[in-house]
PDB file of C-alpha atoms and ligand atoms in Angstrom:
ATOM      1  CA  MET Q   1     -12.438  19.181  48.131  1.00 89.00           C
ATOM      2  CA  MET Q   2     -13.865  21.630  45.630  1.00 95.00           C
ATOM      3  CA  MET Q   3     -12.812  25.279  45.392  1.00 97.00           C
ATOM      4  CA  THR Q   4     -16.346  26.376  46.286  1.00 98.00           C
ATOM      5  CA  GLU Q   5     -16.039  24.516  49.601  1.00 98.00           C
ATOM      6  CA  LEU Q   6     -13.027  26.528  50.748  1.00 98.00           C
ATOM      7  CA  PRO Q   7     -13.900  28.976  53.555  1.00 98.00           C
ATOM      8  CA  ALA Q   8     -12.217  31.848  51.672  1.00 98.00           C
ATOM      9  CA  VAL Q   9     -14.414  31.256  48.613  1.00 98.00           C
ATOM     10  CA  GLN Q  10     -17.516  30.914  50.787  1.00 98.00           C
ATOM     11  CA  GLY Q  11     -16.586  34.165  52.522  1.00 98.00           C
ATOM     12  CA  MET Q  12     -16.393  35.931  49.152  1.00 98.00           C
ATOM     13  CA  VAL Q  13     -19.799  34.543  48.176  1.00 99.00           C
ATOM     14  CA  ARG Q  14     -21.324  35.704  51.453  1.00 98.00           C
ATOM     15  CA  LEU Q  15     -19.877  39.218  51.148  1.00 99.00           C
ATOM     16  CA  CYS Q  16     -21.193  39.515  47.579  1.00 99.00           C
ATOM     17  CA  GLU Q  17     -24.660  38.353  48.575  1.00 98.00           C
ATOM     18  CA  ASP Q  18     -24.749  40.656  51.611  1.00 99.00           C
ATOM     19  CA  GLY Q  19     -23.531  43.633  49.545  1.00 99.00           C
ATOM     20  CA  TRP Q  20     -26.177  42.928  46.908  1.00 99.00           C
ATOM     21  CA  LEU Q  21     -28.896  42.746  49.583  1.00 98.00           C
ATOM     22  CA  GLN Q  22     -27.740  46.130  50.935  1.00 99.00           C
ATOM     23  CA  GLY Q  23     -28.389  47.656  47.502  1.00 98.00           C
ATOM     24  CA  TRP Q  24     -24.748  48.570  46.936  1.00 99.00           C
ATOM     25  CA  HIS Q  25     -24.216  46.610  43.708  1.00 98.00           C
ATOM     26  CA  GLU Q  26     -26.573  47.596  40.901  1.00 98.00           C
ATOM     27  CA  ARG Q  27     -25.827  45.740  37.650  1.00 98.00           C
ATOM     28  CA  ASN Q  28     -22.088  44.903  37.650  1.00 97.00           C
ATOM     29  CA  GLY Q  29     -21.196  47.608  40.174  1.00 97.00           C
ATOM     30  CA  GLY Q  30     -18.487  46.940  42.725  1.00 97.00           C
ATOM     31  CA  ASN Q  31     -15.650  44.469  43.096  1.00 98.00           C
ATOM     32  CA  VAL Q  32     -13.731  42.677  45.820  1.00 98.00           C
ATOM     33  CA  THR Q  33     -10.346  40.985  46.114  1.00 98.00           C
ATOM     34  CA  TYR Q  34      -8.985  38.809  48.906  1.00 98.00           C
ATOM     35  CA  ARG Q  35      -5.277  37.934  49.348  1.00 98.00           C
ATOM     36  CA  LEU Q  36      -4.987  34.316  50.426  1.00 98.00           C
ATOM     37  CA  THR Q  37      -2.867  33.216  53.373  1.00 98.00           C
ATOM     38  CA  ARG Q  38      -0.144  30.600  52.665  1.00 98.00           C
ATOM     39  CA  GLU Q  39      -2.395  27.888  54.145  1.00 98.00           C
ATOM     40  CA  GLU Q  40      -5.345  28.992  52.018  1.00 98.00           C
ATOM     41  CA  GLN Q  41      -3.099  29.093  48.966  1.00 98.00           C
ATOM     42  CA  GLU Q  42      -2.008  25.487  49.590  1.00 98.00           C
ATOM     43  CA  ALA Q  43      -5.599  24.373  50.164  1.00 98.00           C
ATOM     44  CA  ALA Q  44      -6.625  26.079  46.900  1.00 98.00           C
ATOM     45  CA  ILE Q  45      -3.748  24.469  44.948  1.00 96.00           C
ATOM     46  CA  SER Q  46      -4.905  21.036  46.102  1.00 96.00           C
ATOM     47  CA  CYS Q  47      -8.382  21.766  44.622  1.00 96.00           C
ATOM     48  CA  LEU Q  48      -7.219  22.963  41.217  1.00 95.00           C
ATOM     49  CA  ALA Q  49      -8.049  20.843  38.211  1.00 85.00           C
ATOM     50  CA  GLN Q  50      -7.999  23.273  35.280  1.00 81.00           C
ATOM     51  CA  PRO Q  51      -4.666  24.262  33.670  1.00 86.00           C
ATOM     52  CA  SER Q  52      -3.511  27.790  34.491  1.00 92.00           C
ATOM     53  CA  GLY Q  53      -4.059  30.587  32.003  1.00 90.00           C
ATOM     54  CA  PRO Q  54      -1.183  32.462  30.307  1.00 96.00           C
ATOM     55  CA  TRP Q  55       0.798  35.144  32.147  1.00 97.00           C
ATOM     56  CA  THR Q  56      -0.593  38.599  31.375  1.00 95.00           C
ATOM     57  CA  PRO Q  57       1.161  41.891  32.212  1.00 95.00           C
ATOM     58  CA  LEU Q  58      -0.627  43.888  34.892  1.00 94.00           C
ATOM     59  CA  GLY Q  59       0.649  47.239  33.633  1.00 92.00           C
ATOM     60  CA  ILE Q  60       1.940  47.946  37.136  1.00 93.00           C
ATOM     61  CA  SER Q  61       4.520  46.367  39.350  1.00 95.00           C
ATOM     62  CA  ALA Q  62       3.901  45.413  42.986  1.00 97.00           C
ATOM     63  CA  PRO Q  63       7.053  43.570  44.114  1.00 98.00           C
ATOM     64  CA  ASN Q  64       5.759  43.074  47.665  1.00 98.00           C
ATOM     65  CA  LEU Q  65       2.849  41.041  46.212  1.00 98.00           C
ATOM     66  CA  GLY Q  66       5.098  38.706  44.185  1.00 98.00           C
ATOM     67  CA  GLY Q  67       3.836  35.109  44.380  1.00 98.00           C
ATOM     68  CA  GLU Q  68       0.605  36.087  46.133  1.00 98.00           C
ATOM     69  CA  TRP Q  69      -2.771  34.620  45.159  1.00 98.00           C
ATOM     70  CA  PHE Q  70      -6.042  36.558  45.123  1.00 98.00           C
ATOM     71  CA  LEU Q  71      -9.689  35.687  44.935  1.00 98.00           C
ATOM     72  CA  ALA Q  72     -11.494  38.343  42.891  1.00 98.00           C
ATOM     73  CA  THR Q  73     -14.825  39.140  41.346  1.00 98.00           C
ATOM     74  CA  GLY Q  74     -14.886  39.048  37.544  1.00 98.00           C
ATOM     75  CA  SER Q  75     -15.135  42.103  35.303  1.00 97.00           C
ATOM     76  CA  GLY Q  76     -18.715  42.670  34.188  1.00 97.00           C
ATOM     77  CA  LYS Q  77     -20.049  39.962  36.554  1.00 98.00           C
ATOM     78  CA  TYR Q  78     -23.004  40.799  38.778  1.00 98.00           C
ATOM     79  CA  PHE Q  79     -22.707  40.512  42.589  1.00 98.00           C
ATOM     80  CA  ARG Q  80     -26.335  39.373  42.477  1.00 98.00           C
ATOM     81  CA  ASN Q  81     -25.284  36.261  40.574  1.00 98.00           C
ATOM     82  CA  VAL Q  82     -22.283  35.301  42.706  1.00 98.00           C
ATOM     83  CA  PRO Q  83     -24.219  32.947  45.054  1.00 98.00           C
ATOM     84  CA  LEU Q  84     -25.938  31.285  42.069  1.00 98.00           C
ATOM     85  CA  ASP Q  85     -22.774  30.673  40.087  1.00 98.00           C
ATOM     86  CA  PRO Q  86     -19.568  31.486  41.994  1.00 98.00           C
ATOM     87  CA  VAL Q  87     -17.461  29.470  39.516  1.00 98.00           C
ATOM     88  CA  ASP Q  88     -18.412  31.926  36.777  1.00 98.00           C
ATOM     89  CA  ALA Q  89     -18.563  35.182  38.776  1.00 98.00           C
ATOM     90  CA  LEU Q  90     -15.387  34.740  40.854  1.00 98.00           C
ATOM     91  CA  CYS Q  91     -11.806  33.909  39.976  1.00 98.00           C
ATOM     92  CA  LEU Q  92      -8.499  32.943  41.526  1.00 98.00           C
ATOM     93  CA  VAL Q  93      -5.533  34.930  40.255  1.00 97.00           C
ATOM     94  CA  GLU Q  94      -1.850  34.192  40.795  1.00 98.00           C
ATOM     95  CA  LEU Q  95       0.853  36.876  40.571  1.00 98.00           C
ATOM     96  CA  ASN Q  96       4.374  36.102  39.320  1.00 98.00           C
ATOM     97  CA  ASP Q  97       7.388  36.574  41.567  1.00 98.00           C
ATOM     98  CA  ALA Q  98       8.051  40.083  40.242  1.00 98.00           C
ATOM     99  CA  GLY Q  99       4.447  41.130  40.978  1.00 98.00           C
ATOM    100  CA  ASP Q 100       3.946  42.497  37.463  1.00 96.00           C
ATOM    101  CA  CYS Q 101       2.003  39.703  35.701  1.00 96.00           C
ATOM    102  CA  TRP Q 102      -1.070  37.665  36.617  1.00 96.00           C
ATOM    103  CA  ARG Q 103      -2.588  34.395  35.453  1.00 97.00           C
ATOM    104  CA  LEU Q 104      -5.949  32.770  35.988  1.00 97.00           C
ATOM    105  CA  ARG Q 105      -5.976  29.628  38.152  1.00 97.00           C
ATOM    106  CA  TRP Q 106      -9.714  29.076  38.650  1.00 97.00           C
ATOM    107  CA  GLY Q 107     -13.148  30.569  37.930  1.00 97.00           C
ATOM    108  CA  LEU Q 108     -14.666  32.757  35.175  1.00 97.00           C
ATOM    109  CA  SER Q 109     -16.125  29.511  33.788  1.00 96.00           C
ATOM    110  CA  GLY Q 110     -18.182  31.444  31.236  1.00 96.00           C
ATOM    111  CA  GLY Q 111     -15.154  33.475  30.139  1.00 96.00           C
ATOM    112  CA  GLY Q 112     -14.069  36.982  31.004  1.00 96.00           C
ATOM    113  CA  LYS Q 113     -11.396  38.748  32.989  1.00 96.00           C
ATOM    114  CA  PRO Q 114     -10.814  39.661  36.639  1.00 96.00           C
ATOM    115  CA  THR Q 115     -12.350  42.924  37.865  1.00 93.00           C
ATOM    116  CA  SER Q 116     -11.725  46.063  35.802  1.00 88.00           C
ATOM    117  CA  GLU Q 117     -10.315  47.512  39.024  1.00 84.00           C
ATOM    118  CA  LEU Q 118      -7.654  44.737  39.321  1.00 91.00           C
ATOM    119  CA  ALA Q 119      -4.745  47.158  38.962  1.00 87.00           C
ATOM    120  CA  ALA Q 120      -6.394  49.503  41.483  1.00 89.00           C
ATOM    121  CA  HIS Q 121      -6.909  46.657  43.916  1.00 96.00           C
ATOM    122  CA  LEU Q 122      -3.344  45.400  43.585  1.00 97.00           C
ATOM    123  CA  ILE Q 123      -1.690  48.823  43.883  1.00 97.00           C
ATOM    124  CA  ASN Q 124      -3.756  49.356  47.020  1.00 98.00           C
ATOM    125  CA  HIS Q 125      -3.092  45.852  48.381  1.00 98.00           C
ATOM    126  CA  SER Q 126       0.586  46.646  47.974  1.00 98.00           C
ATOM    127  CA  VAL Q 127       0.270  49.929  49.895  1.00 98.00           C
ATOM    128  CA  ARG Q 128      -1.950  48.516  52.663  1.00 98.00           C
ATOM    129  CA  LYS Q 129       0.171  45.362  53.053  1.00 98.00           C
ATOM    130  CA  GLU Q 130       3.133  47.655  53.681  1.00 97.00           C
ATOM    131  CA  ALA Q 131       1.180  50.054  55.933  1.00 97.00           C
ATOM    132  CA  THR Q 132      -0.262  47.269  58.118  1.00 97.00           C
ATOM    133  CA  GLY Q 133       2.766  44.991  58.390  1.00 98.00           C
ATOM    134  CA  GLY Q 134       1.072  42.377  56.199  1.00 98.00           C
ATOM    135  CA  ALA Q 135      -2.273  42.324  58.061  1.00 98.00           C
ATOM    136  CA  CYS Q 136      -4.425  43.821  55.282  1.00 98.00           C
ATOM    137  CA  ARG Q 137      -5.897  41.189  52.919  1.00 98.00           C
ATOM    138  CA  VAL Q 138      -9.086  42.714  51.491  1.00 98.00           C
ATOM    139  CA  MET Q 139     -10.012  45.493  49.065  1.00 98.00           C
ATOM    140  CA  TYR Q 140     -13.752  46.000  48.689  1.00 98.00           C
ATOM    141  CA  HIS Q 141     -15.409  48.542  46.405  1.00 97.00           C
ATOM    142  CA  ALA Q 142     -19.157  49.272  46.418  1.00 98.00           C
ATOM    143  CA  HIS Q 143     -21.644  51.959  45.362  1.00 98.00           C
ATOM    144  CA  PRO Q 144     -23.599  52.810  48.555  1.00 99.00           C
ATOM    145  CA  ALA Q 145     -26.048  55.607  47.688  1.00 99.00           C
ATOM    146  CA  HIS Q 146     -25.687  57.839  50.744  1.00 99.00           C
ATOM    147  CA  ILE Q 147     -21.926  58.228  50.697  1.00 99.00           C
ATOM    148  CA  VAL Q 148     -22.240  59.037  46.979  1.00 99.00           C
ATOM    149  CA  ALA Q 149     -24.964  61.602  47.768  1.00 98.00           C
ATOM    150  CA  MET Q 150     -22.789  63.156  50.458  1.00 98.00           C
ATOM    151  CA  SER Q 151     -20.013  63.705  47.908  1.00 98.00           C
ATOM    152  CA  PHE Q 152     -22.323  66.173  46.109  1.00 98.00           C
ATOM    153  CA  LEU Q 153     -23.055  68.186  49.239  1.00 98.00           C
ATOM    154  CA  LEU Q 154     -19.742  68.757  50.997  1.00 98.00           C
ATOM    155  CA  PRO Q 155     -16.304  70.029  49.981  1.00 98.00           C
ATOM    156  CA  LEU Q 156     -14.296  67.036  48.762  1.00 98.00           C
ATOM    157  CA  THR Q 157     -11.703  67.044  51.519  1.00 98.00           C
ATOM    158  CA  ASP Q 158     -10.720  64.246  53.886  1.00 99.00           C
ATOM    159  CA  ARG Q 159     -11.437  66.474  56.873  1.00 98.00           C
ATOM    160  CA  GLU Q 160     -14.888  67.751  55.861  1.00 98.00           C
ATOM    161  CA  ILE Q 161     -16.265  64.328  55.017  1.00 98.00           C
ATOM    162  CA  SER Q 162     -14.618  62.461  57.902  1.00 99.00           C
ATOM    163  CA  ARG Q 163     -15.834  64.980  60.476  1.00 98.00           C
ATOM    164  CA  ALA Q 164     -19.372  65.059  59.048  1.00 98.00           C
ATOM    165  CA  LEU Q 165     -19.502  61.254  59.295  1.00 98.00           C
ATOM    166  CA  TRP Q 166     -18.197  61.284  62.891  1.00 98.00           C
ATOM    167  CA  GLN Q 167     -20.778  63.957  63.778  1.00 98.00           C
ATOM    168  CA  SER Q 168     -23.627  61.784  62.473  1.00 98.00           C
ATOM    169  CA  GLU Q 169     -23.407  58.559  64.472  1.00 98.00           C
ATOM    170  CA  THR Q 170     -21.472  57.542  67.585  1.00 98.00           C
ATOM    171  CA  GLU Q 171     -20.334  54.297  65.914  1.00 98.00           C
ATOM    172  CA  ALA Q 172     -18.399  56.238  63.266  1.00 98.00           C
ATOM    173  CA  PRO Q 173     -15.492  57.561  65.384  1.00 98.00           C
ATOM    174  CA  MET Q 174     -15.202  54.139  67.035  1.00 98.00           C
ATOM    175  CA  VAL Q 175     -14.964  52.192  63.769  1.00 98.00           C
ATOM    176  CA  PHE Q 176     -12.911  54.649  61.678  1.00 98.00           C
ATOM    177  CA  PRO Q 177     -11.152  56.988  64.116  1.00 98.00           C
ATOM    178  CA  GLY Q 178      -8.552  57.672  61.414  1.00 98.00           C
ATOM    179  CA  GLY Q 179     -11.273  59.103  59.156  1.00 98.00           C
ATOM    180  CA  VAL Q 180     -11.686  58.473  55.443  1.00 99.00           C
ATOM    181  CA  GLY Q 181      -9.691  59.735  52.476  1.00 99.00           C
ATOM    182  CA  VAL Q 182     -11.467  61.450  49.584  1.00 99.00           C
ATOM    183  CA  VAL Q 183     -10.590  61.600  45.882  1.00 98.00           C
ATOM    184  CA  GLY Q 184     -12.429  63.657  43.268  1.00 98.00           C
ATOM    185  CA  CYS Q 185     -14.561  62.440  40.396  1.00 98.00           C
ATOM    186  CA  MET Q 186     -12.315  60.200  38.261  1.00 98.00           C
ATOM    187  CA  VAL Q 187     -12.799  57.658  35.481  1.00 96.00           C
ATOM    188  CA  PRO Q 188     -13.870  54.286  36.971  1.00 94.00           C
ATOM    189  CA  GLY Q 189     -11.286  51.574  36.384  1.00 91.00           C
ATOM    190  CA  SER Q 190      -8.596  54.115  35.407  1.00 93.00           C
ATOM    191  CA  ILE Q 191      -5.009  53.865  36.546  1.00 92.00           C
ATOM    192  CA  GLU Q 192      -5.243  57.514  37.695  1.00 95.00           C
ATOM    193  CA  LEU Q 193      -7.998  56.546  40.156  1.00 95.00           C
ATOM    194  CA  ALA Q 194      -5.881  53.606  41.310  1.00 95.00           C
ATOM    195  CA  TRP Q 195      -2.851  55.813  42.043  1.00 96.00           C
ATOM    196  CA  ALA Q 196      -4.907  58.590  43.675  1.00 97.00           C
ATOM    197  CA  SER Q 197      -6.548  56.009  45.952  1.00 97.00           C
ATOM    198  CA  SER Q 198      -3.227  54.463  46.871  1.00 97.00           C
ATOM    199  CA  GLU Q 199      -1.884  57.846  47.989  1.00 98.00           C
ATOM    200  CA  LYS Q 200      -4.849  58.026  50.410  1.00 98.00           C
ATOM    201  CA  MET Q 201      -4.492  54.381  51.424  1.00 97.00           C
ATOM    202  CA  LYS Q 202      -1.056  55.152  52.836  1.00 98.00           C
ATOM    203  CA  GLU Q 203      -2.979  56.865  55.647  1.00 98.00           C
ATOM    204  CA  TYR Q 204      -6.587  55.646  55.523  1.00 98.00           C
ATOM    205  CA  ASP Q 205      -8.262  52.251  55.319  1.00 97.00           C
ATOM    206  CA  ALA Q 206     -11.232  53.676  53.379  1.00 98.00           C
ATOM    207  CA  VAL Q 207     -11.364  56.115  50.451  1.00 98.00           C
ATOM    208  CA  VAL Q 208     -14.453  57.909  49.133  1.00 98.00           C
ATOM    209  CA  TRP Q 209     -14.544  57.999  45.331  1.00 98.00           C
ATOM    210  CA  ALA Q 210     -16.579  61.181  44.728  1.00 98.00           C
ATOM    211  CA  HIS Q 211     -19.864  60.652  42.856  1.00 98.00           C
ATOM    212  CA  HIS Q 212     -18.973  56.960  42.501  1.00 98.00           C
ATOM    213  CA  GLY Q 213     -18.676  54.952  45.720  1.00 98.00           C
ATOM    214  CA  LEU Q 214     -16.395  53.794  48.474  1.00 98.00           C
ATOM    215  CA  PHE Q 215     -13.174  51.733  48.510  1.00 98.00           C
ATOM    216  CA  CYS Q 216     -12.494  49.891  51.784  1.00 98.00           C
ATOM    217  CA  SER Q 217      -9.662  47.702  53.003  1.00 98.00           C
ATOM    218  CA  GLY Q 218      -9.299  45.388  55.956  1.00 98.00           C
ATOM    219  CA  PRO Q 219      -7.563  42.350  57.425  1.00 98.00           C
ATOM    220  CA  ASP Q 220     -10.526  40.094  56.605  1.00 98.00           C
ATOM    221  CA  LEU Q 221     -13.816  40.145  54.720  1.00 98.00           C
ATOM    222  CA  ASP Q 222     -15.937  40.852  57.823  1.00 98.00           C
ATOM    223  CA  THR Q 223     -13.872  43.896  58.789  1.00 98.00           C
ATOM    224  CA  ALA Q 224     -13.864  45.369  55.279  1.00 99.00           C
ATOM    225  CA  PHE Q 225     -17.616  44.770  54.908  1.00 99.00           C
ATOM    226  CA  GLY Q 226     -18.203  46.222  58.383  1.00 99.00           C
ATOM    227  CA  LEU Q 227     -16.230  49.351  57.498  1.00 99.00           C
ATOM    228  CA  MET Q 228     -18.255  49.810  54.288  1.00 99.00           C
ATOM    229  CA  HIS Q 229     -21.471  49.332  56.273  1.00 99.00           C
ATOM    230  CA  THR Q 230     -20.511  51.748  59.062  1.00 99.00           C
ATOM    231  CA  VAL Q 231     -19.358  54.551  56.741  1.00 99.00           C
ATOM    232  CA  GLU Q 232     -22.528  54.154  54.680  1.00 99.00           C
ATOM    233  CA  LYS Q 233     -24.777  54.091  57.776  1.00 99.00           C
ATOM    234  CA  ALA Q 234     -23.270  57.347  59.051  1.00 99.00           C
ATOM    235  CA  ALA Q 235     -23.662  58.861  55.551  1.00 99.00           C
ATOM    236  CA  GLN Q 236     -27.287  57.702  55.521  1.00 99.00           C
ATOM    237  CA  VAL Q 237     -27.991  59.430  58.828  1.00 98.00           C
ATOM    238  CA  TRP Q 238     -26.208  62.561  57.573  1.00 98.00           C
ATOM    239  CA  THR Q 239     -28.313  62.700  54.394  1.00 98.00           C
ATOM    240  CA  LEU Q 240     -31.541  61.891  56.275  1.00 98.00           C
ATOM    241  CA  VAL Q 241     -30.908  64.772  58.656  1.00 98.00           C
ATOM    242  CA  ARG Q 242     -30.048  67.077  55.735  1.00 98.00           C
ATOM    243  CA  SER Q 243     -33.245  66.020  53.957  1.00 98.00           C
ATOM    244  CA  CYS Q 244     -35.285  66.839  57.055  1.00 98.00           C
ATOM    245  CA  GLY Q 245     -34.055  70.421  57.078  1.00 97.00           C
ATOM    246  CA  GLY Q 246     -30.694  70.022  58.790  1.00 97.00           C
ATOM    247  CA  ALA Q 247     -29.464  69.185  62.265  1.00 97.00           C
ATOM    248  CA  ARG Q 248     -30.667  70.927  65.429  1.00 97.00           C
ATOM    249  CA  GLN Q 249     -27.493  69.625  67.093  1.00 96.00           C
ATOM    250  CA  LEU Q 250     -24.539  67.461  66.085  1.00 95.00           C
ATOM    251  CA  ILE Q 251     -22.256  65.168  67.997  1.00 98.00           C
ATOM    252  CA  THR Q 252     -19.732  67.754  69.188  1.00 98.00           C
ATOM    253  CA  ASP Q 253     -15.972  67.519  68.785  1.00 98.00           C
ATOM    254  CA  ASP Q 254     -15.610  66.967  72.538  1.00 98.00           C
ATOM    255  CA  GLU Q 255     -18.191  64.182  72.383  1.00 98.00           C
ATOM    256  CA  ILE Q 256     -16.266  62.634  69.459  1.00 98.00           C
ATOM    257  CA  ARG Q 257     -13.073  62.802  71.575  1.00 98.00           C
ATOM    258  CA  ALA Q 258     -14.876  61.203  74.529  1.00 98.00           C
ATOM    259  CA  ILE Q 259     -16.242  58.384  72.346  1.00 98.00           C
ATOM    260  CA  ALA Q 260     -12.782  57.623  70.979  1.00 98.00           C
ATOM    261  CA  GLU Q 261     -11.240  57.757  74.443  1.00 98.00           C
ATOM    262  CA  GLY Q 262     -14.025  55.580  75.851  1.00 98.00           C
ATOM    263  CA  CYS Q 263     -13.280  52.788  73.428  1.00 96.00           C
ATOM    264  CA  GLY Q 264      -9.522  53.226  73.439  1.00 98.00           C
ATOM    265  CA  VAL Q 265      -8.967  54.383  69.854  1.00 98.00           C
ATOM    266  CA  GLN Q 266      -6.916  57.300  68.581  1.00 98.00           C
ATOM    267  CA  ILE Q 267      -9.064  59.902  66.818  1.00 98.00           C
ATOM    268  CA  ARG Q 268      -7.380  61.945  64.054  1.00 98.00           C
ATOM    269  CA  GLU Q 269      -7.248  65.093  66.158  1.00 98.00           C
ATOM    270  CA  GLU Q 270      -6.364  67.465  63.296  1.00 98.00           C
ATOM    271  CA  PHE Q 271      -9.888  66.935  61.868  1.00 98.00           C
ATOM    272  CA  LEU Q 272     -11.498  68.332  65.035  1.00 98.00           C
ATOM    273  CA  GLN Q 273     -11.633  71.887  66.333  1.00 96.00           C
TER     274      GLN Q 273
HETATM  275  O1  LIG J   1     -18.381  48.032  37.561  1.00 72.74           O
HETATM  276  O2  LIG J   1     -17.783  49.404  40.124  1.00 72.74           O
HETATM  277  O3  LIG J   1     -15.790  50.977  39.490  1.00 72.74           O
HETATM  278  C1  LIG J   1     -17.392  47.858  38.459  1.00 72.74           C
HETATM  279  C2  LIG J   1     -17.158  49.127  39.140  1.00 72.74           C
HETATM  280  C3  LIG J   1     -16.136  50.006  38.586  1.00 72.74           C
HETATM  281 ZN1  LIG J   2     -17.508  51.335  40.946  1.00 72.74          ZN
END
């Protein structure tokens, strides 16, 4: 079997193509990482032909990710090109037992490095793995235009943005009843952005990066993509309504409560009035 035939690799390719088609990945914008299960790790090992790269310090330490393997997009690679050449645009990265060094096991055939947000992804994988009892496997970052636009129009607080999203579409409180975290405008790829996000990821599965994009996590690629899509759809409705002169009525807090109750999820009550 070839690496590109593995379902996990095909899932990465599909997410990248779908994200590109949504318009969320101009140029080399965005990145995604997927933490393999033990079975997927063994299947990948049986496909590997190339020798592993040298161990490289991560600059951070994530002991609870020691020995884990990740599929990742490459730094500077374009999501648009992933389906055409996944062996160049994607990579498979192994962490050492201490969780402080990585090495390349597959991919980046034309050279390069894993995503510039690798440290951010791994710090956040570490936090979400802990917060979800090991269920979380995906970190997905994209640049959807409407959630970026919204970050120019509202106070940059978790409550203001979460509530505005819930008020804009009934799907929103169902899909992210915990709301979204928000961090201010920070340098892309910086360790400061990574740490700020991870503080939010202790509580939220999605974090708005003001004026930049959205960072989503999930147990699998479909769930993380679906969260990105649902937050962005609600933000699109919010900005459309704003652009048309503002809302005549919103989904009320009691309606938000009823929606959450109706589908059996726990809304973050402190964000409502
Ligand atoms: O270019 O999106 O945040 C990749 C990015 C950095
Ligand atoms: Zn970005």
